[in-house]
Amino acid sequence: MSAAGNLPAVLGGEPAFVRPIASAQRLPRWDRVREAFAAIFERRYFANNGPLVRRLDAALAAACGVEHAVCVANESVAWLAAVEAFEPQGAIGVEGRLGPATADALRAAGLEPVSREASGVQAYVAVHAFGIPCDMSHVRAAAAQRGVPLFVDATQAMHAPALPGVLNGDAVILSFSQATVLNAGEGGAVLTNSARIAARLRTIRNFSAAQTFAHVRVRQNAKMSEAQAALVLAGLDDLPEVIAASRAVLCAYDAALQPLKGIALVTASAQSVNAHYVPVEVRRDECGLTAAELATALQRENVLAERADGGVLLLPSGAGIAEHDVFDICGALERILQHAAPVQAAVGDVR
Amino acid sequence: MGSMSAHNDDIGILGGEPLFAAARPIGQLSAPPYGEFLTKLRHIFEAGRLSDGASVVELEERLAAFHGVPHCIAMASAALGITALLRRAGTDRTEVIMPAFTYRGLPHFARQAHRQPVFCDVDEGTHGLDPAAVEAALGARTGAVLAVANFNDPGAIHELTALAGRRGVPLIIDSVNAVGSAYGGRRLGGFGDAEAYSLHATKLVNGFEGGYVTTRDAALARELRASRNAPVNARLSEVHAAMALLSLAHLDETVARNRERYDAYRAVCARLGGLALLPYRESPGALCTYQLVVVEVRPPWPLTRDETVRVLQAEGAAVLPYYSPPLHRNPDETAAPALPVTDKLAQRYLHLPAGDHVSVADIERLGERLELVQRRGSEIASRLREAQAT
């Protein structure tokens, strides 16, 4: 940790980093990607439920311990397809920390997110925010009692090997977007153990007569391309090693944040299934700064933290973040907190 | 349909070997040189961004230049682009006027935007929306007119623009099959409030999957860019954009190969009675892409359109009826208006194998088979109809 008395950059001190440090996109291994695309060009099969999409459907189902995986263009269309497959309308009860992207997609599908305890809900969603499994016992019981579908937001919770109890529910939504541990740029999937729902999903995701397995009301162009499938497959192979490396970084953060007052990893972060995110809660009453003010002060240190809802910051994580970076980042945090009042004045009225 | 004959050298539908062991599709399915793609892919990996990157920005600039418009917004698909455009109408304006003689996705795009499709008849010459029918359908609940520009004719854009303008309703044009076409000497791209195009692998510009919207309206362009992130992710990925850039760079070669194939089909159809190519309009400012090969089936051709589709599918030609069945005939459509021109046109046309998985030699072989079918037409027709009856 830094020597006491050094100023944070926002008050004139040297920035902690010479160049900006941020969460880098996790990229699949280049050799695997090159091999996959050479084969795509050899086959000249680019889209429309190609061999790689079919292989990925099977591989994801196996990796996640479910019967059916239906890959689609991105997580938003995955939500739209999943909701259309079950056809609930009205309110959806939420368990866990619902992110704005999922909330938007649910509303676009015609569902209004409400509290889990609300009456009259037509579906439930359990959110494994930041890869941290939420307690699904209440919401699973509520869905079973009401006879309504349970959706699981695992868009930040891709992992391997399959952890029983985490990926469970009537339909599980995965994301392969650039912010995730299994990054294809864009991509998504819906997992289910129901053959009936899987047939509906495979129908909903395209308009082809040959790929029609059920009668559905509204279909989409939600197909995943061979290019996307190639990138996900290339990243799936070494997912356990990637997660192991991320877990070491997360442990380093946990230790380095302990002495700091008012900033701590979100509860149960150590249980994250992929350790891909480093979410910290910023408690203004204890540290004197809001998450927004802290993010601005960190930016002056060349530490780029992402703001999430509810006073949470995502500290740099993933590929390219080493344990010594963690110590330097937390050192910068310590300096900022030691000078909270002048830092707060310096960054101004930041929301 | 099972084997109808013991002769194994007969045509496919009568039990013989198919002409093509590997199916001959109807879509473009072009591919740039792999080395060029690999270079672009490496640059993407070096930049470290598989989405939200420089390839999408470059693609938008090049497509805007191709269409002669100031704004191009790349999206995950043409479908998401059209849905985003339809979502803009006020919540009390729930109806979207559209043709029923078109791609089966259109009513679904409207429903994704929580709107209701209202089908109108088309003009027999252009195959596009009939302005008189649109005028009759325009009402207080109309939120948009969704016209389709077809490869053979862009449609009555001037009249539709005037009609939509008088009612204060946006005109959106699905130009997916008309890329390169022109209207009034100007390339399509800047007509209506916005136009939508596709980057699907079966289309002229191959981006694996994807789409884009073109417009002259800066405020609309800003809205569409924002709409790519919310409420629904509609972003185009870097790898898709890179593929599309290369496809665009090699467009002239693709069109030249299409022209060769089209000329081969011209020669074939000249020898046949009753299979007539639906022609491209070679008009000023247009780039005729010759991507789609669509023929009209009419007397003296001895089979119906649907029988011809079955005969050709049995030869390994993955032909499909063109814009058929018409969308208002879908049993899910509760309102099924009378659309006599649509019903007539929907019986007439089919797609022949086209694109880069089809060679001129394939077309010549297909032509010979079609001549055989024509010579034995009444025999084949009666055997097909007998089998259908039993």
XYZ file of C-alpha atoms in Angstrom:
741
model
C 0.000 0.000 0.000
C 1.056 3.610 -0.566
C 2.846 5.656 2.046
C 0.494 7.734 4.181
C 0.505 11.402 3.254
C 0.646 10.990 -0.547
C -2.081 12.996 -2.235
C -4.638 11.477 -4.588
C -4.318 12.650 -8.193
C -7.495 14.751 -7.955
C -5.736 16.853 -5.307
C -2.496 17.168 -7.274
C -0.743 13.898 -6.522
C 0.748 11.576 -9.114
C -1.812 9.287 -10.718
C -1.501 5.693 -9.571
C -1.137 4.522 -13.162
C 0.677 6.075 -16.087
C -1.896 4.715 -18.535
C -5.601 4.016 -17.943
C -6.344 0.630 -16.433
C -9.795 -0.798 -17.022
C -11.582 -4.088 -17.294
C -10.384 -5.482 -20.599
C -12.675 -7.598 -22.766
C -11.837 -11.249 -22.313
C -10.947 -12.568 -25.759
C -10.963 -16.220 -26.750
C -7.644 -17.760 -27.735
C -6.454 -16.571 -31.132
C -5.267 -19.974 -32.362
C -8.678 -21.519 -31.726
C -10.469 -18.591 -33.352
C -8.277 -18.702 -36.457
C -8.858 -22.441 -36.832
C -12.622 -22.050 -36.467
C -12.899 -19.306 -39.066
C -10.723 -21.172 -41.554
C -13.228 -24.013 -41.298
C -16.195 -21.631 -41.716
C -14.713 -20.279 -44.942
C -13.959 -23.805 -46.119
C -17.566 -24.868 -45.560
C -18.999 -21.506 -46.705
C -21.826 -21.914 -44.187
C -22.210 -18.530 -42.489
C -25.664 -18.382 -40.881
C -29.051 -20.117 -40.510
C -28.579 -22.738 -37.794
C -25.180 -23.845 -39.028
C -22.952 -26.629 -37.678
C -21.191 -24.392 -35.146
C -24.453 -23.036 -33.739
C -25.734 -26.593 -33.415
C -22.474 -27.652 -31.772
C -22.674 -24.724 -29.366
C -26.293 -25.505 -28.464
C -25.136 -29.002 -27.432
C -21.939 -27.825 -25.732
C -23.719 -25.220 -23.620
C -26.386 -27.675 -22.571
C -23.662 -30.094 -21.464
C -21.560 -27.405 -19.748
C -24.531 -26.013 -17.843
C -26.149 -29.336 -16.992
C -29.440 -28.694 -18.798
C -31.372 -30.547 -21.485
C -31.613 -27.763 -24.061
C -29.651 -24.654 -24.984
C -30.936 -22.360 -27.738
C -28.362 -19.822 -28.923
C -29.482 -16.440 -30.187
C -28.092 -13.115 -31.430
C -27.787 -11.380 -28.041
C -29.146 -11.328 -24.481
C -31.967 -8.910 -25.266
C -33.491 -11.113 -27.956
C -32.912 -14.042 -25.589
C -35.224 -12.326 -23.095
C -37.783 -11.534 -25.806
C -37.709 -15.143 -27.025
C -37.937 -16.596 -23.516
C -40.918 -14.426 -22.621
C -42.662 -15.249 -25.913
C -42.015 -18.958 -25.297
C -43.936 -18.842 -22.011
C -46.336 -16.027 -22.983
C -46.743 -14.392 -19.561
C -48.153 -10.870 -19.555
C -48.283 -8.275 -16.824
C -46.018 -8.077 -13.816
C -42.833 -10.033 -13.144
C -41.600 -10.395 -9.555
C -37.886 -9.803 -9.091
C -35.471 -11.576 -6.750
C -32.041 -9.987 -6.653
C -30.387 -6.969 -8.237
C -32.096 -6.365 -11.621
C -29.864 -4.505 -14.064
C -31.232 -1.817 -16.421
C -30.586 -3.855 -19.602
C -32.662 -6.787 -18.351
C -35.373 -4.467 -17.032
C -35.564 -2.767 -20.451
C -35.763 -6.090 -22.281
C -38.509 -7.374 -19.967
C -40.529 -4.207 -20.537
C -40.019 -4.488 -24.300
C -41.427 -8.016 -23.962
C -44.492 -6.636 -22.154
C -43.589 -7.466 -18.531
C -43.299 -4.857 -15.770
C -40.715 -5.666 -13.056
C -42.133 -5.462 -9.522
C -41.062 -6.635 -6.081
C -40.999 -10.374 -5.453
C -43.583 -9.926 -2.726
C -46.102 -8.136 -4.965
C -49.392 -9.850 -5.662
C -50.729 -10.746 -9.090
C -47.389 -11.441 -10.753
C -47.431 -13.580 -13.892
C -43.768 -14.588 -13.787
C -40.651 -14.310 -11.662
C -37.041 -13.523 -12.402
C -34.066 -14.369 -10.198
C -30.912 -12.378 -10.900
C -27.383 -13.700 -10.317
C -25.887 -10.218 -10.475
C -22.110 -10.098 -10.901
C -22.135 -13.898 -11.035
C -23.112 -14.109 -7.348
C -25.862 -16.718 -6.938
C -28.937 -15.187 -5.357
C -31.028 -17.203 -2.939
C -33.624 -18.808 -5.178
C -35.549 -20.726 -2.526
C -38.275 -18.095 -2.028
C -38.774 -17.215 -5.652
C -38.785 -20.858 -6.754
C -41.444 -21.628 -4.152
C -43.497 -18.602 -5.191
C -43.333 -19.541 -8.894
C -44.302 -23.129 -8.130
C -47.155 -22.054 -5.890
C -48.566 -19.669 -8.495
C -47.845 -21.985 -11.432
C -45.987 -19.280 -13.316
C -42.625 -19.377 -15.094
C -39.363 -18.591 -13.376
C -36.684 -16.904 -15.470
C -33.093 -16.821 -14.306
C -30.885 -13.897 -15.270
C -27.494 -15.566 -15.616
C -26.229 -12.938 -18.063
C -23.342 -12.266 -15.685
C -23.166 -15.816 -14.368
C -21.729 -17.996 -17.103
C -19.405 -20.560 -15.594
C -18.106 -24.068 -15.921
C -18.395 -26.744 -14.745
C -22.110 -26.750 -14.065
C -23.045 -25.900 -10.511
C -26.288 -27.568 -9.546
C -28.787 -25.220 -8.018
C -27.350 -22.100 -9.615
C -28.550 -22.637 -13.131
C -32.038 -23.747 -12.448
C -35.466 -22.520 -13.213
C -37.794 -22.680 -16.122
C -35.596 -20.631 -18.444
C -32.062 -19.369 -17.914
C -30.728 -16.475 -19.963
C -27.028 -16.241 -20.783
C -25.089 -13.417 -22.409
C -21.947 -13.563 -24.539
C -21.575 -9.794 -24.780
C -18.272 -7.981 -24.559
C -18.619 -7.445 -20.795
C -18.939 -11.136 -20.023
C -16.518 -13.929 -19.340
C -17.573 -15.798 -22.503
C -17.229 -12.912 -24.944
C -18.333 -13.160 -28.575
C -18.873 -9.426 -28.974
C -22.595 -10.085 -29.026
C -24.541 -13.269 -28.317
C -26.996 -14.915 -25.968
C -28.726 -18.176 -25.153
C -31.804 -19.523 -23.428
C -31.457 -22.746 -21.427
C -34.340 -24.957 -20.407
C -35.113 -28.510 -19.356
C -38.442 -28.414 -21.168
C -38.581 -29.931 -24.654
C -41.781 -28.003 -25.315
C -40.201 -24.671 -24.448
C -37.052 -25.541 -26.410
C -39.190 -26.245 -29.497
C -40.904 -22.895 -29.075
C -37.567 -21.100 -28.676
C -36.085 -22.740 -31.790
C -39.155 -21.589 -33.710
C -39.261 -18.070 -32.274
C -35.622 -17.310 -33.174
C -36.149 -17.406 -36.962
C -38.740 -17.226 -39.760
C -37.754 -20.352 -41.693
C -40.405 -22.958 -42.511
C -37.754 -25.664 -42.082
C -36.987 -24.423 -38.554
C -40.598 -24.396 -37.329
C -41.267 -26.786 -34.453
C -44.211 -25.190 -32.676
C -46.977 -22.715 -33.259
C -45.877 -19.344 -31.871
C -47.472 -15.945 -32.149
C -44.498 -13.668 -32.667
C -41.196 -14.715 -34.226
C -37.924 -12.834 -34.555
C -34.753 -12.766 -36.486
C -32.814 -13.760 -33.368
C -30.374 -16.165 -34.968
C -26.790 -16.496 -33.868
C -24.295 -16.593 -36.733
C -21.535 -19.136 -37.282
C -19.033 -16.364 -36.468
C -20.590 -15.768 -33.062
C -20.786 -19.492 -32.323
C -17.116 -19.894 -33.290
C -16.077 -17.220 -30.783
C -18.169 -18.676 -27.948
C -16.921 -22.224 -28.596
C -13.326 -20.981 -28.633
C -13.869 -19.317 -25.262
C -15.692 -22.249 -23.691
C -12.690 -24.569 -23.806
C -10.465 -22.718 -21.367
C -13.181 -21.140 -19.245
C -12.126 -23.006 -16.049
C -8.546 -21.669 -16.268
C -9.782 -18.144 -16.963
C -12.112 -18.304 -13.987
C -9.331 -19.640 -11.748
C -7.121 -16.668 -12.666
C -9.974 -14.223 -12.057
C -10.670 -15.805 -8.696
C -7.085 -15.128 -7.598
C -7.542 -11.457 -8.529
C -10.867 -11.296 -6.684
C -9.201 -12.757 -3.557
C -6.470 -10.146 -3.820
C -9.085 -7.382 -3.935
C -10.912 -8.885 -0.963
C -7.757 -8.787 1.131
C -6.671 -5.339 -0.033
C -10.093 -3.764 0.576
C -10.414 -5.078 4.144
C -8.677 -2.113 5.849
C -10.741 0.454 3.915
C -13.782 1.873 5.605
C -16.938 2.337 3.561
C -15.873 0.295 0.565
C -16.293 -3.445 0.445
C -16.974 -6.158 -2.046
C -20.691 -6.743 -2.516
C -21.880 -9.411 -0.095
C -20.980 -12.968 -1.076
C -18.721 -11.861 -3.942
C -16.410 -14.736 -3.056
C -19.209 -17.063 -4.163
C -19.317 -15.579 -7.656
C -19.423 -18.435 -10.155
C -16.909 -16.794 -12.469
C -15.138 -14.035 -10.460
C -15.371 -11.954 -13.623
C -16.625 -8.839 -11.834
C -15.291 -6.937 -8.826
C -18.376 -5.156 -7.515
C -17.817 -2.890 -4.534
C -20.457 -1.113 -2.499
C -19.631 2.456 -1.593
C -21.232 3.579 1.676
C -21.185 7.325 1.750
C -22.003 7.555 5.456
C -18.829 5.640 6.250
C -16.368 6.878 3.652
C -17.690 10.365 2.897
C -17.976 9.890 -0.853
C -20.668 8.649 -3.217
C -19.917 5.955 -5.780
C -20.007 8.619 -8.503
C -17.535 10.866 -6.673
C -15.240 7.938 -6.026
C -15.398 6.898 -9.686
C -14.415 10.401 -10.782
C -11.522 10.486 -8.311
C -10.376 7.073 -9.515
C -10.516 8.256 -13.091
C -7.917 10.895 -12.231
C -5.731 8.034 -11.015
C -6.200 6.430 -14.457
C -8.314 3.737 -12.816
C -11.501 3.310 -14.848
C -14.274 1.924 -12.660
C -17.689 1.294 -14.122
C -20.764 2.514 -12.290
C -23.527 -0.003 -11.673
C -26.862 0.630 -10.015
C -27.335 1.039 -6.282
C -24.043 2.710 -5.350
C -21.934 -0.109 -6.759
C -18.682 0.353 -8.642
C -17.120 -2.339 -10.780
C -13.379 -2.144 -10.265
C -11.044 -3.219 -13.090
C -11.114 -6.993 -13.429
C -10.639 -9.810 -15.874
C -7.902 -10.348 -18.424
C -4.849 -8.154 -18.020
C -5.398 -7.300 -14.344
C -2.579 -8.713 -12.214
C -2.382 -8.951 -8.444
C 0.084 -6.060 -8.243
C -2.415 -3.903 -10.139
C -4.969 -4.745 -7.454
C -2.652 -3.467 -4.742
C -1.978 -0.255 -6.648
C -5.707 0.285 -7.299
C -6.525 -0.219 -3.637
C -3.634 2.042 -2.710
C -5.217 4.759 -4.809
C -8.540 4.103 -3.069
C -6.853 4.427 0.311
C -5.331 7.806 -0.603
C -8.686 9.073 -1.886
C -10.532 7.994 1.254
C -7.902 9.519 3.531
C -8.699 12.865 1.888
C -12.423 12.312 1.406
C -13.611 15.833 2.250
C -11.262 17.759 -0.081
C -11.752 15.092 -2.770
C -15.492 15.543 -2.507
C -15.090 19.300 -2.887
C -12.722 18.868 -5.819
C -14.911 16.544 -7.886
C -17.931 18.749 -7.369
C -21.572 17.842 -7.390
C -21.313 14.540 -9.228
C -24.350 12.262 -9.383
C -43.206 -37.985 -51.768
C -41.873 -41.484 -52.238
C -40.551 -43.107 -55.371
C -43.113 -43.226 -58.133
C -41.160 -45.268 -60.609
C -38.759 -48.165 -60.833
C -36.627 -46.213 -63.338
C -33.593 -44.866 -61.491
C -32.488 -42.694 -64.399
C -35.731 -40.771 -64.314
C -36.182 -37.257 -62.988
C -35.968 -36.803 -59.234
C -39.674 -36.451 -58.453
C -40.312 -39.728 -60.288
C -37.708 -41.678 -58.333
C -34.516 -40.883 -60.201
C -31.285 -39.526 -58.761
C -31.433 -35.807 -58.043
C -29.564 -33.642 -60.492
C -27.557 -32.098 -57.656
C -26.176 -34.194 -54.799
C -25.450 -31.053 -52.761
C -28.402 -28.677 -52.577
C -28.163 -25.551 -54.720
C -29.489 -22.652 -52.618
C -31.107 -19.372 -53.660
C -29.145 -16.895 -51.506
C -25.985 -14.965 -52.390
C -23.614 -16.639 -49.870
C -20.583 -14.779 -51.166
C -17.271 -14.879 -49.345
C -14.303 -12.512 -49.532
C -10.809 -14.016 -49.787
C -10.117 -15.710 -46.439
C -6.714 -14.024 -46.114
C -8.326 -10.591 -46.197
C -10.858 -11.629 -43.556
C -8.133 -13.070 -41.339
C -6.245 -9.753 -41.501
C -9.326 -7.846 -40.387
C -10.030 -10.402 -37.648
C -6.470 -10.034 -36.349
C -6.849 -6.235 -36.219
C -10.047 -6.645 -34.225
C -8.275 -8.909 -31.725
C -5.327 -6.523 -31.472
C -7.732 -3.660 -30.759
C -9.271 -5.840 -28.047
C -12.909 -5.043 -28.822
C -15.360 -7.564 -30.269
C -18.182 -5.027 -30.175
C -18.521 -1.225 -30.103
C -15.453 -0.832 -32.260
C -13.942 0.775 -35.326
C -15.199 -1.736 -37.916
C -18.823 -0.773 -37.324
C -17.986 2.929 -37.701
C -16.097 2.322 -40.950
C -18.894 0.144 -42.310
C -21.466 2.841 -41.625
C -19.359 5.407 -43.487
C -18.917 3.161 -46.508
C -22.563 2.142 -46.675
C -23.665 5.772 -46.334
C -21.421 6.619 -49.285
C -22.750 3.656 -51.305
C -26.332 4.816 -50.798
C -25.536 8.507 -51.155
C -26.998 9.428 -47.759
C -25.568 11.284 -44.770
C -26.542 8.693 -42.155
C -26.217 4.940 -41.885
C -26.858 3.140 -38.622
C -25.568 -0.433 -38.449
C -27.741 -2.839 -36.449
C -27.878 -6.486 -35.421
C -30.494 -7.110 -38.138
C -32.814 -5.322 -40.544
C -35.633 -6.702 -38.377
C -34.424 -4.883 -35.269
C -33.940 -1.732 -37.334
C -37.521 -1.836 -38.628
C -38.869 -2.654 -35.158
C -36.985 0.319 -33.683
C -38.483 2.578 -36.387
C -41.999 1.273 -35.768
C -41.675 1.705 -32.012
C -41.469 5.489 -32.462
C -45.164 5.943 -33.258
C -47.442 7.192 -30.471
C -49.097 4.548 -28.305
C -52.534 5.399 -29.701
C -51.304 4.880 -33.269
C -51.089 1.124 -33.206
C -51.549 0.184 -36.879
C -48.829 -0.374 -39.446
C -49.888 -0.500 -43.096
C -47.860 -3.052 -45.041
C -48.134 -5.364 -48.060
C -49.055 -9.044 -47.727
C -47.046 -9.938 -50.845
C -43.677 -9.819 -49.114
C -41.271 -11.419 -46.642
C -42.999 -13.310 -43.848
C -41.172 -11.409 -41.108
C -42.904 -8.046 -41.597
C -46.008 -8.554 -39.415
C -43.723 -9.937 -36.680
C -41.601 -6.778 -36.760
C -44.794 -4.809 -36.129
C -45.844 -7.094 -33.263
C -42.394 -6.836 -31.655
C -43.062 -3.092 -31.569
C -46.508 -3.782 -30.039
C -48.217 -2.656 -33.245
C -50.860 -4.316 -35.392
C -50.216 -5.058 -39.103
C -52.839 -3.799 -41.565
C -52.396 -5.491 -44.939
C -53.015 -3.583 -48.139
C -53.075 -4.771 -51.702
C -50.207 -4.210 -54.091
C -49.914 -2.930 -57.621
C -49.752 -5.715 -60.219
C -46.937 -4.033 -62.111
C -44.582 -2.915 -59.337
C -45.523 -5.568 -56.711
C -45.338 -2.736 -54.192
C -48.058 -1.115 -52.104
C -50.911 0.259 -54.203
C -51.243 3.945 -53.232
C -55.041 3.847 -53.638
C -55.253 0.911 -51.215
C -52.958 2.673 -48.757
C -55.041 5.839 -48.919
C -58.171 3.861 -48.122
C -56.479 2.192 -45.154
C -54.916 5.312 -43.627
C -56.779 6.329 -40.496
C -56.517 7.804 -37.033
C -54.817 4.688 -35.689
C -52.158 4.479 -38.402
C -48.700 4.758 -36.870
C -46.587 4.060 -39.948
C -46.594 2.901 -43.549
C -44.102 0.077 -44.063
C -43.535 -0.201 -47.810
C -41.316 -2.759 -49.500
C -39.020 -1.927 -52.402
C -38.613 -5.039 -54.529
C -35.713 -6.001 -56.752
C -37.860 -5.642 -59.882
C -39.307 -2.248 -58.931
C -38.870 0.166 -56.015
C -42.601 0.912 -56.000
C -44.633 4.114 -55.962
C -42.319 5.944 -53.582
C -43.389 9.438 -54.667
C -47.097 8.716 -54.165
C -46.563 6.899 -50.862
C -44.356 9.720 -49.567
C -47.074 12.259 -50.408
C -49.818 10.155 -48.796
C -47.847 9.506 -45.617
C -46.777 13.140 -45.438
C -50.352 14.452 -45.742
C -51.347 12.265 -42.769
C -48.237 13.027 -40.717
C -47.291 9.370 -40.673
C -43.736 8.052 -41.216
C -42.936 6.099 -44.369
C -40.457 3.292 -43.704
C -39.129 1.322 -46.649
C -37.894 -2.248 -46.373
C -35.346 -2.169 -49.197
C -33.643 -5.455 -48.335
C -34.170 -7.002 -51.779
C -33.703 -3.724 -53.650
C -30.182 -2.768 -52.608
C -28.574 -0.939 -55.511
C -31.890 0.004 -57.124
C -32.705 3.573 -58.049
C -35.817 5.711 -58.117
C -36.013 8.844 -60.225
C -32.346 8.507 -61.060
C -31.282 8.427 -57.413
C -30.011 5.325 -55.642
C -32.284 3.975 -52.898
C -31.182 4.842 -49.390
C -32.544 8.313 -48.758
C -36.240 7.823 -49.434
C -39.083 7.839 -46.964
C -38.192 8.614 -43.361
C -35.719 5.725 -43.419
C -34.862 2.557 -45.301
C -33.785 -0.799 -43.894
C -31.283 -3.227 -45.399
C -29.891 -6.607 -44.441
C -26.343 -7.937 -44.056
C -27.458 -11.564 -43.796
C -25.239 -14.064 -45.592
C -27.939 -14.719 -48.194
C -28.069 -11.055 -49.169
C -25.860 -9.075 -51.546
C -23.592 -7.708 -48.791
C -22.672 -10.585 -46.481
C -21.937 -9.774 -42.836
C -22.824 -13.238 -41.518
C -25.869 -11.605 -39.858
C -26.741 -7.951 -39.467
C -28.572 -5.013 -40.951
C -28.538 -1.248 -41.318
C -30.850 1.716 -41.638
C -30.223 4.673 -43.930
C -31.784 8.108 -43.580
C -31.349 11.787 -44.416
C -32.838 12.798 -41.069
C -30.120 13.665 -38.538
C -32.480 13.613 -35.548
C -33.832 10.195 -36.547
C -30.285 8.931 -36.984
C -29.440 10.048 -33.430
C -32.544 8.309 -32.093
C -31.679 5.091 -33.901
C -28.127 5.112 -32.585
C -29.481 5.425 -29.053
C -32.032 2.700 -29.741
C -29.222 0.207 -30.370
C -28.591 0.068 -26.634
C -32.094 0.323 -25.222
C -34.669 -0.982 -24.795
C -33.283 -3.872 -26.838
C -29.622 -4.508 -27.713
C -29.469 -4.083 -31.484
C -25.714 -3.605 -31.907
C -23.775 -5.060 -34.810
C -20.661 -6.944 -33.697
C -17.186 -6.134 -34.973
C -16.690 -9.471 -36.721
C -19.982 -9.076 -38.579
C -19.008 -5.529 -39.569
C -15.573 -6.673 -40.766
C -17.121 -9.359 -42.961
C -19.604 -6.867 -44.403
C -16.808 -4.374 -45.176
C -14.983 -6.969 -47.225
C -18.156 -8.058 -48.970
C -18.818 -4.419 -49.879
C -15.254 -3.990 -51.128
C -15.714 -6.939 -53.495
C -19.204 -5.952 -54.622
C -18.306 -5.394 -58.273
C -16.947 -8.945 -58.594
C -20.038 -10.370 -56.873
C -22.350 -8.482 -59.218
C -20.323 -9.592 -62.256
C -20.676 -13.244 -61.247
C -24.412 -12.701 -60.644
C -24.728 -11.172 -64.113
C -23.072 -14.216 -65.698
C -25.486 -16.538 -63.921
C -28.446 -14.337 -64.832
C -27.400 -14.362 -68.507
C -27.193 -18.159 -68.379
C -30.748 -18.252 -67.019
C -31.859 -15.853 -69.751
C -30.633 -18.354 -72.337
C -32.387 -21.210 -70.503
C -35.706 -19.376 -70.239
C -35.569 -18.366 -73.903
C -35.747 -22.074 -74.781
C -38.674 -22.763 -72.438
C -42.282 -21.806 -72.891
C -43.870 -20.351 -69.797
C -40.932 -19.741 -67.461
C -40.199 -16.036 -67.747
C -37.581 -14.162 -65.740
C -38.919 -11.334 -63.611
C -36.568 -8.679 -64.901
C -34.395 -6.153 -63.072
C -35.048 -2.533 -63.931
C -31.971 -1.126 -65.618
C -32.734 2.503 -64.795
C -30.427 5.545 -64.490
C -28.516 5.520 -61.213
C -29.282 1.870 -60.542
C -26.796 -0.876 -59.869
C -28.560 -4.033 -61.065
C -27.239 -6.703 -58.769
C -28.859 -9.744 -60.426
C -28.737 -11.371 -57.020
C -32.225 -12.908 -57.090
C -33.414 -15.076 -59.968
C -37.188 -15.159 -59.918
C -39.326 -16.628 -62.691
C -43.002 -16.412 -63.451
C -44.705 -19.742 -64.134
C -47.467 -19.376 -66.702
C -49.001 -21.247 -69.646
C -47.857 -23.014 -71.732
C -45.694 -24.342 -68.862
C -47.394 -27.665 -68.077
C -47.149 -27.552 -64.268
C -48.391 -25.172 -61.610
C -45.889 -23.038 -59.714
C -46.132 -25.272 -56.660
C -45.707 -28.461 -58.729
C -42.645 -26.921 -60.356
C -41.209 -26.126 -56.907
C -41.625 -29.781 -55.881
C -40.090 -31.069 -59.106
C -37.054 -28.814 -58.725
C -36.632 -29.519 -55.009
C -36.524 -33.218 -55.890
C -33.557 -32.383 -58.139
C -31.641 -30.864 -55.234
C -32.441 -27.310 -56.269
C -33.503 -25.590 -53.049
C -36.112 -23.467 -54.823
C -38.874 -21.706 -52.951
C -42.117 -19.985 -53.898
C -41.648 -16.197 -54.091
C -43.523 -14.262 -51.407
C -45.955 -17.119 -50.967
C -48.187 -17.917 -49.154
C -49.302 -14.282 -48.908
C -49.258 -13.013 -45.351
C -52.951 -12.178 -44.991
C -53.728 -15.884 -45.568
C -51.853 -16.914 -42.416
C -54.491 -18.478 -40.109
C -53.057 -16.403 -37.219
C -54.088 -13.181 -38.943
C -57.508 -12.385 -37.525
C -58.241 -9.703 -40.092
C -57.964 -11.233 -43.571
C -58.846 -8.467 -46.013
C -59.647 -9.138 -49.645
C -56.403 -8.602 -51.559
C -57.123 -9.891 -55.072
C -53.894 -8.697 -56.714
C -51.817 -10.165 -53.891
C -53.623 -13.499 -54.164
C -53.010 -13.565 -57.915
C -49.307 -12.648 -57.704
C -48.695 -15.136 -54.878
C -49.481 -18.020 -57.258
C -47.049 -16.970 -59.959
C -43.391 -16.813 -59.030
C -40.571 -18.919 -57.678
C -36.904 -18.431 -56.787
C -34.410 -20.368 -58.880
C -31.019 -21.371 -57.457
C -28.714 -18.378 -57.398
C -25.665 -16.961 -55.692
C -22.130 -18.159 -55.253
C -22.952 -21.818 -54.568
C -24.376 -22.106 -58.105
C -22.255 -22.268 -61.256
C -23.107 -21.489 -64.871
C -22.665 -25.222 -65.552
C -25.273 -25.953 -62.858
C -27.668 -23.567 -64.579
C -27.120 -25.229 -67.943
C -27.789 -28.643 -66.412
C -30.884 -27.292 -64.713
C -31.996 -25.853 -68.062
C -31.682 -29.241 -69.744
C -33.708 -30.810 -66.938
C -36.383 -28.144 -67.283
C -36.596 -28.809 -71.014
C -37.132 -32.492 -70.234
C -39.837 -31.579 -67.716
C -41.506 -29.420 -70.321
C -41.467 -32.194 -72.939
C -42.963 -34.696 -70.501
C -45.125 -32.076 -68.845
C -48.545 -33.632 -69.140
C -47.282 -37.041 -68.001
C -45.540 -35.537 -64.969
C -48.542 -33.365 -64.157
C -50.980 -36.262 -64.214
C -48.698 -38.485 -62.106
C -48.207 -35.710 -59.533
C -51.931 -35.058 -59.363
C -52.765 -38.776 -59.100
C -50.325 -39.172 -56.232
C -51.810 -36.098 -54.552
C -55.329 -37.539 -54.854
C -54.406 -40.938 -53.266
